[in-house]
Coordinates of C-alpha atoms in Angstrom, one line a residue:
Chain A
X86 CA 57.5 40.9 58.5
X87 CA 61.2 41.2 57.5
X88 CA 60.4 40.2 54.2
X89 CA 61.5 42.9 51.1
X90 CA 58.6 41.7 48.3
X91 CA 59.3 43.2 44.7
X92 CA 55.8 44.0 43.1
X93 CA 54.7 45.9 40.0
X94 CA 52.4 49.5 40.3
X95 CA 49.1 48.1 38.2
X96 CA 47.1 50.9 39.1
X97 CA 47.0 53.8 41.5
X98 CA 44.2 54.8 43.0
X99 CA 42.4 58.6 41.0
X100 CA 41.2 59.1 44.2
X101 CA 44.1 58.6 47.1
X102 CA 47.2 59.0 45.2
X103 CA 49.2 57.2 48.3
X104 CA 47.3 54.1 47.6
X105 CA 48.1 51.6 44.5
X106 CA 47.2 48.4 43.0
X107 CA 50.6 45.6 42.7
X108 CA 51.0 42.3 40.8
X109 CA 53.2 40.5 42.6
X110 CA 53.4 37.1 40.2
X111 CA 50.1 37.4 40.0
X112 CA 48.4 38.4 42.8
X113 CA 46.9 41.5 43.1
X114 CA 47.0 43.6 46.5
X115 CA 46.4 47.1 47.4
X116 CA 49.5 48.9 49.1
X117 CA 50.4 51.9 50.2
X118 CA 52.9 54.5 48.7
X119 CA 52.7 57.2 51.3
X120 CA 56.6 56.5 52.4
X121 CA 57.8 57.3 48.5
X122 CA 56.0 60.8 48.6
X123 CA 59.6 62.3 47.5
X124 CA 60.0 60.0 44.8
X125 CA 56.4 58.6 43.7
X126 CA 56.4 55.3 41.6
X127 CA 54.3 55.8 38.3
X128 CA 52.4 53.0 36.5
X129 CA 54.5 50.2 35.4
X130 CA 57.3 51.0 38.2
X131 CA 58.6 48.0 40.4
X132 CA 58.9 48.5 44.1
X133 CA 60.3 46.7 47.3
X134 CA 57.4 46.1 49.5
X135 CA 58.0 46.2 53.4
X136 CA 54.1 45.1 55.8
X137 CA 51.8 46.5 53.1
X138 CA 54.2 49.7 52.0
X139 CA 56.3 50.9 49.5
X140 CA 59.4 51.5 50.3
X141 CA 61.9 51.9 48.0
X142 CA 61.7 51.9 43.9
X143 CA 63.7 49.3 41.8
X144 CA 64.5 48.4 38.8
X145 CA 62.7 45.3 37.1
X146 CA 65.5 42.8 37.2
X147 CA 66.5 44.1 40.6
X148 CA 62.6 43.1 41.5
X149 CA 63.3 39.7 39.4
X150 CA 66.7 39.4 41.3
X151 CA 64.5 39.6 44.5
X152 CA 62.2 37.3 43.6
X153 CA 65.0 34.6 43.1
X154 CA 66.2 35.3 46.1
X155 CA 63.7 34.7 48.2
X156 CA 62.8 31.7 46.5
X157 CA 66.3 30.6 47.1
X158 CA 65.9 31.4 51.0
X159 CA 63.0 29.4 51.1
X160 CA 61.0 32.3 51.9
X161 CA 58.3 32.4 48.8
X162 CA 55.5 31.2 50.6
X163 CA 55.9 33.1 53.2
X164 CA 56.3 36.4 50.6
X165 CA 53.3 35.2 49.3
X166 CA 51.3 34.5 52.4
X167 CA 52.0 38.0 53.4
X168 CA 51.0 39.7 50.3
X169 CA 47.6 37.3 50.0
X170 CA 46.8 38.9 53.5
X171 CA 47.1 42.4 52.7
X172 CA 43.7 44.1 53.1
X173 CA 42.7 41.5 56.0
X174 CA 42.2 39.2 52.7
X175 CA 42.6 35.5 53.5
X176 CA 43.3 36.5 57.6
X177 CA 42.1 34.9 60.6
Chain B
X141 CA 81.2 23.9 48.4
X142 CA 77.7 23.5 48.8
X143 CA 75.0 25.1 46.4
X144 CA 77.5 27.3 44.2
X145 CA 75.9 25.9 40.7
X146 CA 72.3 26.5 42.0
X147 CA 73.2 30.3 42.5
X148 CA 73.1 32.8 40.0
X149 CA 76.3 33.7 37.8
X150 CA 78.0 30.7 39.6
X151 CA 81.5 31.3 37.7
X152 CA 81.6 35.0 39.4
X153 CA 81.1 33.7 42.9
X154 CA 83.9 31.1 42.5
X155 CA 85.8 33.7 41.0
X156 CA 85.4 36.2 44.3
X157 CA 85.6 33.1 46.8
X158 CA 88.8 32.5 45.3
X159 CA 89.5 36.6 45.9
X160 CA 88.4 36.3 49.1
X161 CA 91.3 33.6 49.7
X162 CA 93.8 35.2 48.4
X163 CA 92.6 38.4 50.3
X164 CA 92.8 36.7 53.3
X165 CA 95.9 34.7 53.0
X166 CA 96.8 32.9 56.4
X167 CA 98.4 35.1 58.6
X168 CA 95.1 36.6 60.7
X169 CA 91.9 35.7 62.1
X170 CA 88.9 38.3 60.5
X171 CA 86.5 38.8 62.6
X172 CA 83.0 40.4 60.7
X173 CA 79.8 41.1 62.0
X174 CA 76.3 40.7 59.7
X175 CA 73.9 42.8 62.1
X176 CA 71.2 41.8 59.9
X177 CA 68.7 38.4 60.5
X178 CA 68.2 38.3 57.3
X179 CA 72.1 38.2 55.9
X180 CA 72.4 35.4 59.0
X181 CA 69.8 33.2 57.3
X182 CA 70.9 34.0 53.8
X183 CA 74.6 32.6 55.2
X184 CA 73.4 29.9 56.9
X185 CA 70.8 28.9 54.1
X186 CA 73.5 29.7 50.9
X187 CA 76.4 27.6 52.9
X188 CA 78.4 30.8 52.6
X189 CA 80.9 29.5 55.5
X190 CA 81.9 26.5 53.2
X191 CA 82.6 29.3 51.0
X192 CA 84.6 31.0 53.3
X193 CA 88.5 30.1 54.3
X194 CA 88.7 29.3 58.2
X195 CA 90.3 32.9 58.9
X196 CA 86.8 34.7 58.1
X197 CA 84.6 34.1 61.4
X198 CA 80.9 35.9 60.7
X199 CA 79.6 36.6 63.9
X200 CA 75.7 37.1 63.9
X201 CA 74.4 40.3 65.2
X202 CA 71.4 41.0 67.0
X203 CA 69.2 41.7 63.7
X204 CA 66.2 40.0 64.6
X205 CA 63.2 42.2 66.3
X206 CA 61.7 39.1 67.1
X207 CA 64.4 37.2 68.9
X208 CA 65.1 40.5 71.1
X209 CA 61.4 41.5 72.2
X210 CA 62.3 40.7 76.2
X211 CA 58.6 38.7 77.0
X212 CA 58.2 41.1 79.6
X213 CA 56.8 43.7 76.3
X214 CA 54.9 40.3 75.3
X215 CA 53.3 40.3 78.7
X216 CA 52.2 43.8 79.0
X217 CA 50.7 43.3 75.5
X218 CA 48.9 41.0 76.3
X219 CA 47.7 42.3 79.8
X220 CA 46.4 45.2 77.9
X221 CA 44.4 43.3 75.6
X222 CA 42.7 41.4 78.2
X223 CA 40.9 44.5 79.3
X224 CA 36.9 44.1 77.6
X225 CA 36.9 45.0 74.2
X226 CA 40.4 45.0 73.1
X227 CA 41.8 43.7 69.6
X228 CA 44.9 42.4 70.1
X229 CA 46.3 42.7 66.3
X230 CA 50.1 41.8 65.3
X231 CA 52.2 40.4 62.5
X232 CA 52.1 36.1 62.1
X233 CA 55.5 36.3 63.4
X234 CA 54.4 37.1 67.2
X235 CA 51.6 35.1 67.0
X236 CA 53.9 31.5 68.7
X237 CA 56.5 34.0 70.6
X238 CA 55.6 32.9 74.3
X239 CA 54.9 35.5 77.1
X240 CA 54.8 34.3 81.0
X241 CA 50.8 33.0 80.6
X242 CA 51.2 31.8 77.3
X243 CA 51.6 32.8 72.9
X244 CA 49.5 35.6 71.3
X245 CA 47.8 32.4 70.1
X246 CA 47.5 30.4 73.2
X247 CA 45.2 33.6 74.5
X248 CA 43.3 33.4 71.2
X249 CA 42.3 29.7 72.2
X250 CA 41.3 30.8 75.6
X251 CA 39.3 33.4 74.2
X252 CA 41.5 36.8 73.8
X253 CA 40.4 38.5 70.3
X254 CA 43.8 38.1 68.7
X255 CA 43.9 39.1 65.5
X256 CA 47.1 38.1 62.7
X257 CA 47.6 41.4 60.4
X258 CA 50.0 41.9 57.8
X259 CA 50.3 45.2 57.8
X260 CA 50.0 48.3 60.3
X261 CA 47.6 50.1 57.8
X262 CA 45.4 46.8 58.1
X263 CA 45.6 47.3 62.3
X264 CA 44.1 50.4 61.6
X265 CA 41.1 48.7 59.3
X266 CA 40.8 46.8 61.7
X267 CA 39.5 49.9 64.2
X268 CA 37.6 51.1 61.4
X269 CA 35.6 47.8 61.0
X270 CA 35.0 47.7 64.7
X271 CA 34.2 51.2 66.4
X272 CA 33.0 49.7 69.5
X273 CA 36.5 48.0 70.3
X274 CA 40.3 48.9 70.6
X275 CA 42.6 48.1 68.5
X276 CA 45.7 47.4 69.8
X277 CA 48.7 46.9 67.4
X278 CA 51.7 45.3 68.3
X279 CA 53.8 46.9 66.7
X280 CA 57.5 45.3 66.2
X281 CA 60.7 45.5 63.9
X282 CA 63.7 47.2 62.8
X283 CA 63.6 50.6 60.7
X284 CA 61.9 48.9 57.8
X285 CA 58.6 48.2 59.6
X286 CA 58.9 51.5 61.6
X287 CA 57.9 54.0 59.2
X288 CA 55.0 52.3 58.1
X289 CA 53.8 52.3 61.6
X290 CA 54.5 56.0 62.1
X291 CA 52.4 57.0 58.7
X292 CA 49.5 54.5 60.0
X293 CA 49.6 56.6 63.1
X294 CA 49.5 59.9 61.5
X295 CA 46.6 58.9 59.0
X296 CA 44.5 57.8 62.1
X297 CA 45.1 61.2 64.1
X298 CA 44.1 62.8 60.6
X299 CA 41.3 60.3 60.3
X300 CA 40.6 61.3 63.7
X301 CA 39.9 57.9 64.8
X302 CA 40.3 57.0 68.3
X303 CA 40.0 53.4 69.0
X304 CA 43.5 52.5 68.0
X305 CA 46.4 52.5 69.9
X306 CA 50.3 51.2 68.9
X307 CA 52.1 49.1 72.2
X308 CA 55.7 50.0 70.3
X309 CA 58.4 47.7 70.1
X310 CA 60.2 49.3 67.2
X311 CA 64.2 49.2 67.6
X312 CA 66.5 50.8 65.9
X313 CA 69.9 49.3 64.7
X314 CA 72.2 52.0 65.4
X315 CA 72.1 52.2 69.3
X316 CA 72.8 48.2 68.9
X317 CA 75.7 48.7 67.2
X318 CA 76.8 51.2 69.3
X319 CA 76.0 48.6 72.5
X320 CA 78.2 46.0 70.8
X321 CA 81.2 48.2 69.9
X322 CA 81.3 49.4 73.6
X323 CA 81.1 45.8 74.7
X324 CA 84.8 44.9 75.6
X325 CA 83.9 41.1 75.2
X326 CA 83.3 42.0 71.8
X327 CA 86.3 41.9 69.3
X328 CA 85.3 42.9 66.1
X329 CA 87.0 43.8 62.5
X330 CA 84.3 45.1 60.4
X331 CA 80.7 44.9 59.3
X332 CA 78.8 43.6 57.4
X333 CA 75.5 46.1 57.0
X334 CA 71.7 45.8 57.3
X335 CA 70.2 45.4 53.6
X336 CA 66.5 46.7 54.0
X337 CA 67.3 48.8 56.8
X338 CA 69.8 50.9 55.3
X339 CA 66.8 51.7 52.3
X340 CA 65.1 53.5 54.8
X341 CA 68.1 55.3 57.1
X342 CA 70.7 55.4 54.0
X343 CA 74.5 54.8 54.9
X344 CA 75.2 58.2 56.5
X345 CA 74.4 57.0 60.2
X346 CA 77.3 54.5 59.8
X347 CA 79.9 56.8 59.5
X348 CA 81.1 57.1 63.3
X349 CA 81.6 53.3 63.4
X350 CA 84.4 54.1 60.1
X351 CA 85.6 57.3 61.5
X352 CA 85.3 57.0 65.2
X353 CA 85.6 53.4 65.6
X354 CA 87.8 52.5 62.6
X355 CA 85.7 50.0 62.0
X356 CA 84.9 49.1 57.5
X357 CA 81.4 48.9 57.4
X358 CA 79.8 47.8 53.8
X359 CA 75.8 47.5 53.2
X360 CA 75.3 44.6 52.0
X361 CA 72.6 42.6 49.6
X362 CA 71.3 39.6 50.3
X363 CA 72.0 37.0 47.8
X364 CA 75.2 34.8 47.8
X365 CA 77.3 37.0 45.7
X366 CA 76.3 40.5 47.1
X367 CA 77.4 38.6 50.9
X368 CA 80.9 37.5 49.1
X369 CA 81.3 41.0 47.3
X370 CA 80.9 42.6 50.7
X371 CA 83.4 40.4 51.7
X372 CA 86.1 41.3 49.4
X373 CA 85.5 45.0 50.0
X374 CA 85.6 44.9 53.9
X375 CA 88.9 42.7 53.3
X376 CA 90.5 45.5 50.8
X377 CA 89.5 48.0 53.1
X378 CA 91.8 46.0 56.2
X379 CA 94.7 45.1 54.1
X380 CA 94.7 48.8 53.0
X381 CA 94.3 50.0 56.5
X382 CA 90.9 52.2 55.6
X383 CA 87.9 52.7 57.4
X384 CA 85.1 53.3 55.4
X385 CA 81.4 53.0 54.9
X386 CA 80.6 51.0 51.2
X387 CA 77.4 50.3 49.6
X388 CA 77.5 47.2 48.2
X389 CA 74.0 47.2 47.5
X390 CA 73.9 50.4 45.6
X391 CA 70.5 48.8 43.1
X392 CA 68.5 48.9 46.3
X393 CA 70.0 51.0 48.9
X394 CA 70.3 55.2 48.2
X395 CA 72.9 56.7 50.3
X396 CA 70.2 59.4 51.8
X397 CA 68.1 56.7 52.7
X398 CA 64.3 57.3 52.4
X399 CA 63.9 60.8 53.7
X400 CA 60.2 60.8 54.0
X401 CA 59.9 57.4 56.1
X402 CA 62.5 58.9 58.3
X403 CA 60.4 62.4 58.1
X404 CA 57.6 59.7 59.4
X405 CA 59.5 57.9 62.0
X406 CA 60.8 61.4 63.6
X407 CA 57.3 63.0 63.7
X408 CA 55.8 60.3 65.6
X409 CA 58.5 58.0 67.5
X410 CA 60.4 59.5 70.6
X411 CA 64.0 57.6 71.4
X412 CA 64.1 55.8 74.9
X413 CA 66.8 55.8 76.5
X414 CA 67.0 52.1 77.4
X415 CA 64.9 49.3 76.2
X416 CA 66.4 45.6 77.0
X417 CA 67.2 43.5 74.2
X418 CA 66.9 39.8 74.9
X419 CA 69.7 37.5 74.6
X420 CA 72.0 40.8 74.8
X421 CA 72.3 41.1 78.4
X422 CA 75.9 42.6 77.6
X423 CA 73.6 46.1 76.8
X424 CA 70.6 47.6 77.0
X425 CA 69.6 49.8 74.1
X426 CA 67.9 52.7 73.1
X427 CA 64.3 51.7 71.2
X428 CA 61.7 53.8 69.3
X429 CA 58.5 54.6 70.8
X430 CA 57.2 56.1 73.6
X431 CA 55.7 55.3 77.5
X432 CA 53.1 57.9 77.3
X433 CA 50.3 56.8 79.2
X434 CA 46.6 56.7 77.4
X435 CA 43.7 57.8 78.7
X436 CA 41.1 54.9 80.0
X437 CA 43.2 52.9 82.2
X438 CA 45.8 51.9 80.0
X439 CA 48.5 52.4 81.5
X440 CA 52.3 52.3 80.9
X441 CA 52.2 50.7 77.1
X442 CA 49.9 51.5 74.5
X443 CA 50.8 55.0 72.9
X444 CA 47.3 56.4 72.1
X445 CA 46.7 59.0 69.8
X446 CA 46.7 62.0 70.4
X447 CA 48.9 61.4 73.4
X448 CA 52.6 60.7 71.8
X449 CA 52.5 64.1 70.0

């Protein structure tokens, strides 16, 4: 829940322009971009990932700099578990 | 010291421990504050107090919404969701936390339809999926998971769906600070700031504890050299005799904040005046959320929509 997840905008929805496709090393989730409606990601744009949202844009080392960390704080599977679960994918 | 050659750019962090040192020299005890779980793990994991010379004591701070959810909230959760047709959905991390009967999970066994989400907007599928029940989200967390529980309540008032209800437990970090600044047990130098939290309320809300307080505050990132940068620019800031507010994690963090999860969070969330924080009998503090009662018996907890407007 605490967790800050970098992922990369894939695709955003033609329909519902809050909602958006991210790779996040190489799983793909749907998420929900309705918290950056002052500064909207594009395609290609990295963001920080808080429960299933957007919340703030970065830069793609900064995401890669995230990565690490969270790797180094023992927290990638837990990153990862979150992410796999968004969509009520792999829950319960 | 532990770890340093594992870390990134090890040659800078031995470089700023050894700034730090000098910074410190040996004549006073520094006393610093990391509100933040997640800088707490990050020192404990990264060995940062190895790092540190013995006249820099990091205290931990009350930064975990987990730790701090009195199981009195747990209870009343879980009393609601033991009414027929309830879905009690909340993030993994509640799932073990123990209430006076028992975990989130130790109700699932005994037969309690508990449900593990990983996100608000999936709480609200959930309702979708199963118009004949409630769903009940748990909702818990610091200003990072608020906002995406506001806009999850907003889309289902517009979605007009009314089998979902939030039991809020959202804090907010301010009022704690506050708390622990007017604790006079509680002798403190500066501060080390929340990461993720400050993305979403920015650096401005900090200001009093510089101005008022005279209290250096920096925002902080979370790897081992953004924890020993904010170091060094809380320790310039009391040699020099300044109060400010810093952003050392300027990459991440905008000064404004995000103004439309804020936007979100004031649209939807009332302030309480008290909530009780666990662990920190030393204050009660002000939470986000509301006691509005619901229609259909549920009383005194889960904030139905369209009540909290």
């Amino acid at each position: 829940m605490c967790l800050a997840i970098p992922g990369k905008i894939v695709e955003i929805s033609s329909d519902n322009q809050d909602s958006a496709l991210v790779d996040v090393v190489g799983v793909r989730r749907k998420i929900d971009l309705g918290l950056l409606q002052d500064d909207k990601p594009t395609l290609g744009d990295w963001v920080l990932i808080h429960v299933g949202f957007a919340m703030s844009k970065i830069s793609e080392q900064d995401a890669a700099d995230q990565m690490n960390t969270l790797r180094m704080l023992g927290e990638i599977d837990g990153a990862m578990q979150e992410i796999q679960g968004y969509g009520l994918e792999d829950v319960n | 010291m532990r770890f340093v050659d594992e870390f990134r750019e090890p040659e800078l962090i031995s470089k700023t421990a050894e700034e730090i040192r000098r910074l410190a020299g040996r004549e006073r005890h520094y006393r610093m504050m990391e509100v933040c779980g997640g800088h707490t793990h990050a020192i404990y994991r990264f060995g940062l107090k190895d790092i540190l010379p013995e006249n820099i004591e990091l205290i931990h701070g009350p930064g975990c919404p987990v730790c701090v959810l009195p199981m009195g909230r747990i209870d009343d959760g879980l009393s609601i969701a033991q009414q027929p047709d309830v879905i009690f959905a909340a993030f993994g991390d509640m799932m073990r936390v123990p209430g006076t009967q028992g975990s989130p999970l130790e109700h699932k066994a005994r037969g309690m339809d508990v449900r593990i989400v990983y996100s608000p907007s999936d709480a609200l599928k959930l309702a979708r999926l199963n118009p004949d029940k409630h769903v009940m989200f748990f909702a818990i967390g610091f200003e990072t998971t608020a906002p995406s529980t506001a806009l999850t309540m907003m889309r289902a008032k517009a979605e007009g769906i009314r089998n979902f209800s939030v039991f809020c437990n959202h804090v907010t970090i301010i009022p704690a600070i506050r708390a622990i600044l007017d604790s006079p047990d509680m002798r403190l130098d500066a501060f080390i700031g929340p990461g993720h939290v400050s993305t979403v309320i920015g650096c401005r809300p900090y200001e009093w504890i510089a101005q008022n307080e005279r209290k250096p505050i920096v925002v902080s990132g979370f790897e081992p050299l953004d924890i020993l940068q904010s170091v060094v620019m809380l320790l310039r800031q009391l040699k020099a005799g300044e109060a400010r507010v810093e952003n050392q994690y300027k990459r991440v963090v905008p000064w404004e904040g995000n103004r439309a999860a804020l936007k979100a969070m004031a649209q939807v969330f009332q302030l309480r005046p008290y909530f009780e924080w666990r662990g920190w009998d030393l204050f009660r503090s002000r939470h986000c959320g509301s006691t509005t009662s619901t229609p259909n018996g549920m009383r005194n907890s889960a904030l139905r929509f369209p009540a909290s407007a």
